[in-house]
Tab-separated table of C-alpha atoms in Angstrom:
chain	number	residue	atom	x	y	z
G	1	MET	CA	-6.488	-23.660	-6.263
G	2	ASN	CA	-4.148	-25.353	-3.743
G	3	ILE	CA	-2.839	-23.718	-0.611
G	4	ILE	CA	0.720	-23.248	-1.904
G	5	TYR	CA	-0.482	-21.477	-5.039
G	6	THR	CA	-2.773	-19.322	-2.891
G	7	LEU	CA	0.149	-18.346	-0.657
G	8	ASP	CA	2.244	-17.655	-3.764
G	9	ILE	CA	-0.390	-15.224	-5.055
G	10	ALA	CA	-0.759	-13.654	-1.596
G	11	GLY	CA	3.002	-13.209	-1.356
G	12	THR	CA	3.080	-11.683	-4.833
G	13	PHE	CA	0.390	-9.204	-3.775
G	14	ALA	CA	2.255	-8.278	-0.584
G	15	PHE	CA	5.565	-7.780	-2.385
G	16	ALA	CA	3.916	-5.763	-5.156
G	17	LEU	CA	2.171	-3.580	-2.596
G	18	SER	CA	5.394	-2.959	-0.679
G	19	GLY	CA	7.160	-2.048	-3.919
G	20	ALA	CA	4.355	0.294	-4.935
G	21	LEU	CA	4.464	2.033	-1.552
G	22	VAL	CA	8.222	2.566	-1.832
G	23	ALA	CA	7.884	3.940	-5.375
G	24	LYS	CA	5.079	6.290	-4.320
G	25	LYS	CA	7.185	7.503	-1.405
G	26	GLU	CA	9.939	8.332	-3.909
G	27	ASN	CA	7.400	10.319	-5.983
G	28	PHE	CA	7.567	8.021	-9.017
G	29	ASP	CA	4.906	8.487	-11.683
G	30	VAL	CA	2.227	5.847	-12.317
G	31	PHE	CA	4.377	3.925	-14.766
G	32	GLY	CA	7.292	3.949	-12.342
G	33	VAL	CA	5.088	2.669	-9.529
G	34	VAL	CA	3.869	-0.231	-11.676
G	35	ILE	CA	7.416	-1.141	-12.719
G	36	ILE	CA	8.735	-1.110	-9.149
G	37	ALA	CA	5.742	-3.168	-7.963
G	38	PHE	CA	6.330	-5.642	-10.786
G	39	VAL	CA	10.061	-5.962	-10.134
G	40	THR	CA	9.524	-6.422	-6.403
G	41	ALA	CA	6.868	-9.088	-6.862
G	42	VAL	CA	8.330	-11.270	-9.611
G	43	GLY	CA	11.921	-10.094	-10.054
G	44	GLY	CA	13.398	-12.849	-7.914
G	45	GLY	CA	11.455	-15.632	-9.600
G	46	MET	CA	12.217	-14.207	-13.029
G	47	LEU	CA	15.949	-14.039	-12.296
G	48	ARG	CA	15.853	-17.634	-11.044
G	49	ASP	CA	14.074	-18.841	-14.189
G	50	VAL	CA	16.566	-17.049	-16.432
G	51	LEU	CA	19.513	-18.526	-14.524
G	52	ILE	CA	18.218	-22.102	-14.780
G	53	ASN	CA	16.796	-21.624	-18.295
G	54	ALA	CA	13.222	-22.387	-17.203
G	55	HIS	CA	10.640	-21.393	-19.780
G	56	PRO	CA	8.061	-19.979	-19.888
G	57	ILE	CA	8.831	-17.649	-16.990
G	58	ASN	CA	6.140	-17.803	-14.288
G	59	TRP	CA	4.378	-14.506	-14.927
G	60	ILE	CA	4.345	-15.139	-18.686
G	61	ALA	CA	2.759	-18.554	-18.264
G	62	ASP	CA	0.225	-17.414	-15.655
G	63	LEU	CA	-1.395	-13.983	-16.054
G	64	ASN	CA	-2.784	-14.178	-12.523
G	65	TYR	CA	0.556	-12.769	-11.384
G	66	ILE	CA	0.079	-9.689	-13.583
G	67	TRP	CA	-3.504	-9.121	-12.379
G	68	THR	CA	-2.323	-9.531	-8.778
G	69	ILE	CA	0.389	-6.895	-9.234
G	70	LEU	CA	-2.016	-4.464	-10.866
G	71	ALA	CA	-4.506	-5.066	-8.050
G	72	ALA	CA	-1.797	-4.220	-5.525
G	73	VAL	CA	-1.007	-0.963	-7.354
G	74	PHE	CA	-4.719	-0.121	-7.424
G	75	VAL	CA	-4.986	-0.715	-3.674
G	76	MET	CA	-1.930	1.460	-3.041
G	77	PHE	CA	-3.311	4.409	-5.020
G	78	PHE	CA	-6.869	4.329	-3.718
G	79	PHE	CA	-6.367	3.032	-0.180
G	80	LYS	CA	-2.877	4.333	0.621
G	81	SER	CA	-3.983	6.053	3.818
G	82	LYS	CA	-5.324	2.737	5.143
G	83	VAL	CA	-2.530	0.498	3.858
G	84	ALA	CA	0.604	2.511	4.614
G	85	PRO	CA	0.254	2.374	8.444
G	86	LEU	CA	-0.178	-1.413	8.403
G	87	SER	CA	3.542	-2.119	8.771
G	88	LYS	CA	2.992	-5.147	11.020
G	89	THR	CA	0.513	-6.658	8.574
G	90	MET	CA	2.876	-6.040	5.660
G	91	PHE	CA	5.746	-7.581	7.630
G	92	LEU	CA	3.598	-10.651	8.257
G	93	PHE	CA	2.744	-11.101	4.578
G	94	ASP	CA	6.313	-10.363	3.536
G	95	THR	CA	7.570	-13.066	5.883
G	96	ILE	CA	4.992	-15.545	4.605
G	97	GLY	CA	5.975	-14.566	1.077
G	98	ILE	CA	9.689	-15.235	1.492
G	99	SER	CA	8.875	-18.542	3.212
G	100	VAL	CA	6.818	-19.727	0.262
G	101	PHE	CA	9.031	-18.249	-2.471
G	102	THR	CA	12.186	-19.792	-0.992
G	103	LEU	CA	10.743	-23.287	-1.043
G	104	LEU	CA	9.061	-22.930	-4.436
G	105	GLY	CA	12.374	-21.772	-5.897
G	106	LEU	CA	14.218	-24.614	-4.180
G	107	GLN	CA	11.712	-27.162	-5.469
G	108	LYS	CA	12.005	-25.799	-8.993
G	109	GLY	CA	15.777	-26.044	-8.835
G	110	LEU	CA	15.575	-29.665	-7.715
G	111	ASN	CA	13.057	-30.409	-10.483
G	112	PHE	CA	15.656	-29.101	-12.956
G	113	ASN	CA	18.173	-31.575	-11.513
G	114	LEU	CA	20.392	-28.895	-10.001
G	115	HIS	CA	22.788	-29.808	-7.215
G	116	PRO	CA	20.934	-29.334	-3.890
G	117	PHE	CA	23.294	-26.526	-2.878
G	118	VAL	CA	22.638	-24.675	-6.144
G	119	ALA	CA	18.892	-25.302	-5.769
G	120	LEU	CA	19.118	-23.800	-2.279
G	121	ILE	CA	20.718	-20.662	-3.728
G	122	MET	CA	17.953	-20.494	-6.342
G	123	GLY	CA	15.401	-20.607	-3.536
G	124	MET	CA	17.054	-17.652	-1.837
G	125	VAL	CA	17.246	-15.775	-5.136
G	126	SER	CA	13.505	-16.321	-5.652
G	127	ALA	CA	12.701	-14.909	-2.242
G	128	VAL	CA	14.962	-11.894	-1.862
G	129	PHE	CA	16.173	-10.592	-5.201
G	130	GLY	CA	12.921	-8.878	-6.094
G	131	GLY	CA	13.527	-6.713	-3.041
G	132	VAL	CA	17.162	-6.211	-4.028
G	133	LEU	CA	16.138	-4.973	-7.482
G	134	ARG	CA	13.524	-2.686	-5.923
G	135	ASP	CA	16.050	-1.154	-3.555
G	136	VAL	CA	18.647	-0.663	-6.286
G	137	LEU	CA	16.111	1.045	-8.569
G	138	THR	CA	14.986	3.336	-5.730
G	139	ARG	CA	18.566	4.104	-4.636
G	140	GLU	CA	18.406	2.273	-1.300
G	141	VAL	CA	20.879	-0.158	0.267
G	142	PRO	CA	19.238	-3.596	-0.188
G	143	LEU	CA	17.687	-5.005	2.978
G	144	ILE	CA	19.715	-8.226	2.791
G	145	PHE	CA	22.898	-6.176	3.239
G	146	LYS	CA	21.602	-4.453	6.360
G	147	LYS	CA	21.288	-5.687	9.919
G	148	GLU	CA	18.030	-7.666	9.623
G	149	ILE	CA	18.219	-11.444	9.230
G	150	TYR	CA	16.503	-11.949	5.873
G	151	ALA	CA	18.360	-14.086	3.349
G	152	SER	CA	19.810	-16.135	6.209
G	153	ALA	CA	16.296	-17.131	7.269
G	154	CYS	CA	15.608	-18.347	3.727
G	155	LEU	CA	18.798	-20.400	3.700
G	156	ALA	CA	18.006	-21.922	7.103
G	157	GLY	CA	14.549	-23.049	5.978
G	158	GLY	CA	15.932	-24.360	2.707
G	159	VAL	CA	18.505	-26.478	4.546
G	160	VAL	CA	15.733	-27.920	6.726
G	161	TYR	CA	13.734	-28.763	3.576
G	162	LEU	CA	16.689	-30.615	2.053
G	163	LEU	CA	17.419	-32.513	5.269
G	164	LEU	CA	13.793	-33.608	5.619
G	165	GLY	CA	13.874	-34.693	1.985
G	166	TYR	CA	16.903	-36.906	2.627
G	167	LEU	CA	14.970	-38.508	5.474
G	168	GLY	CA	12.251	-39.436	2.981
G	169	LEU	CA	9.457	-37.487	4.667
G	170	GLN	CA	6.278	-36.545	2.835
G	171	GLU	CA	6.689	-33.463	0.619
G	172	ASN	CA	3.817	-31.431	2.084
G	173	PHE	CA	5.213	-32.045	5.560
G	174	GLN	CA	8.649	-30.905	4.353
G	175	PHE	CA	7.129	-27.737	2.946
G	176	ILE	CA	5.096	-26.847	6.038
G	177	VAL	CA	7.926	-27.462	8.507
G	178	SER	CA	10.522	-25.633	6.411
G	179	ALA	CA	8.250	-22.652	5.753
G	180	THR	CA	7.568	-22.470	9.480
G	181	VAL	CA	11.314	-22.403	10.172
G	182	ILE	CA	11.815	-19.472	7.781
G	183	PHE	CA	8.870	-17.616	9.276
G	184	LEU	CA	10.024	-18.137	12.864
G	185	VAL	CA	13.673	-17.244	12.198
G	186	ARG	CA	12.654	-14.027	10.473
G	187	PHE	CA	9.942	-13.139	12.992
G	188	ILE	CA	12.018	-13.856	16.105
G	189	SER	CA	15.113	-12.102	14.748
G	190	VAL	CA	13.139	-8.918	14.069
G	191	LYS	CA	11.149	-9.066	17.300
G	192	TYR	CA	14.246	-9.497	19.477
G	193	HIS	CA	16.626	-7.499	17.249
G	194	PHE	CA	18.934	-10.403	16.460
G	195	GLU	CA	21.379	-9.717	13.655
G	196	LEU	CA	24.405	-11.202	11.947
G	197	PRO	CA	27.832	-10.009	13.152
G	198	LYS	CA	29.318	-7.130	11.220
G	199	ILE	CA	32.887	-6.986	9.921
G	200	LYS	CA	34.586	-4.009	11.526
G	201	ASN	CA	37.072	-1.929	9.586
G	202	ASP	CA	39.750	-2.301	12.216
G	203	ILE	CA	39.951	-6.046	11.477
G	204	PHE	CA	41.617	-5.104	8.220
G	205	GLY	CA	43.712	-2.397	9.786
G	206	LYS	CA	41.620	0.483	8.473
């Protein structure tokens, strides 16, 4: 099991756990909790695979994703009191997760001979749209539309990956550097409360 696959599974677990915690907070039943955990963990990758016609979809080809999601739901139900307060730990894993998922999605897009810009979008979709689907299903405004720098961090790291690729650098080096960029942009922006500018209503005369 290589390090990227390990991080992929760890990110899947973290996303599934965050989804399960949100669903439990909304008083969903067991089935609802599993569905929200599933959508959060693999929704982005599944949407990407459907858009680029990649078959079989990841979680269908590899049942380890299903077992990982179910393990996360199990942990949420039986260790909720210990897991729920660990917001910093969950933020750390979430940030690692989007770093890995962005680049895996970008790589997959390039492997399918997509234009680099389209592959970059597919990387962002892989990383953030599971969370978007979770928020929509639980009647929340998706995080990427709020003040935190989230999708922008994914795009920044993806651009770095493409630039390093054009320079002909070794692929593992590309991955490590680009993932680090995503992690640092996300971490620093949250720590120091950086955010993208908002469009004020008065700009449009409202």
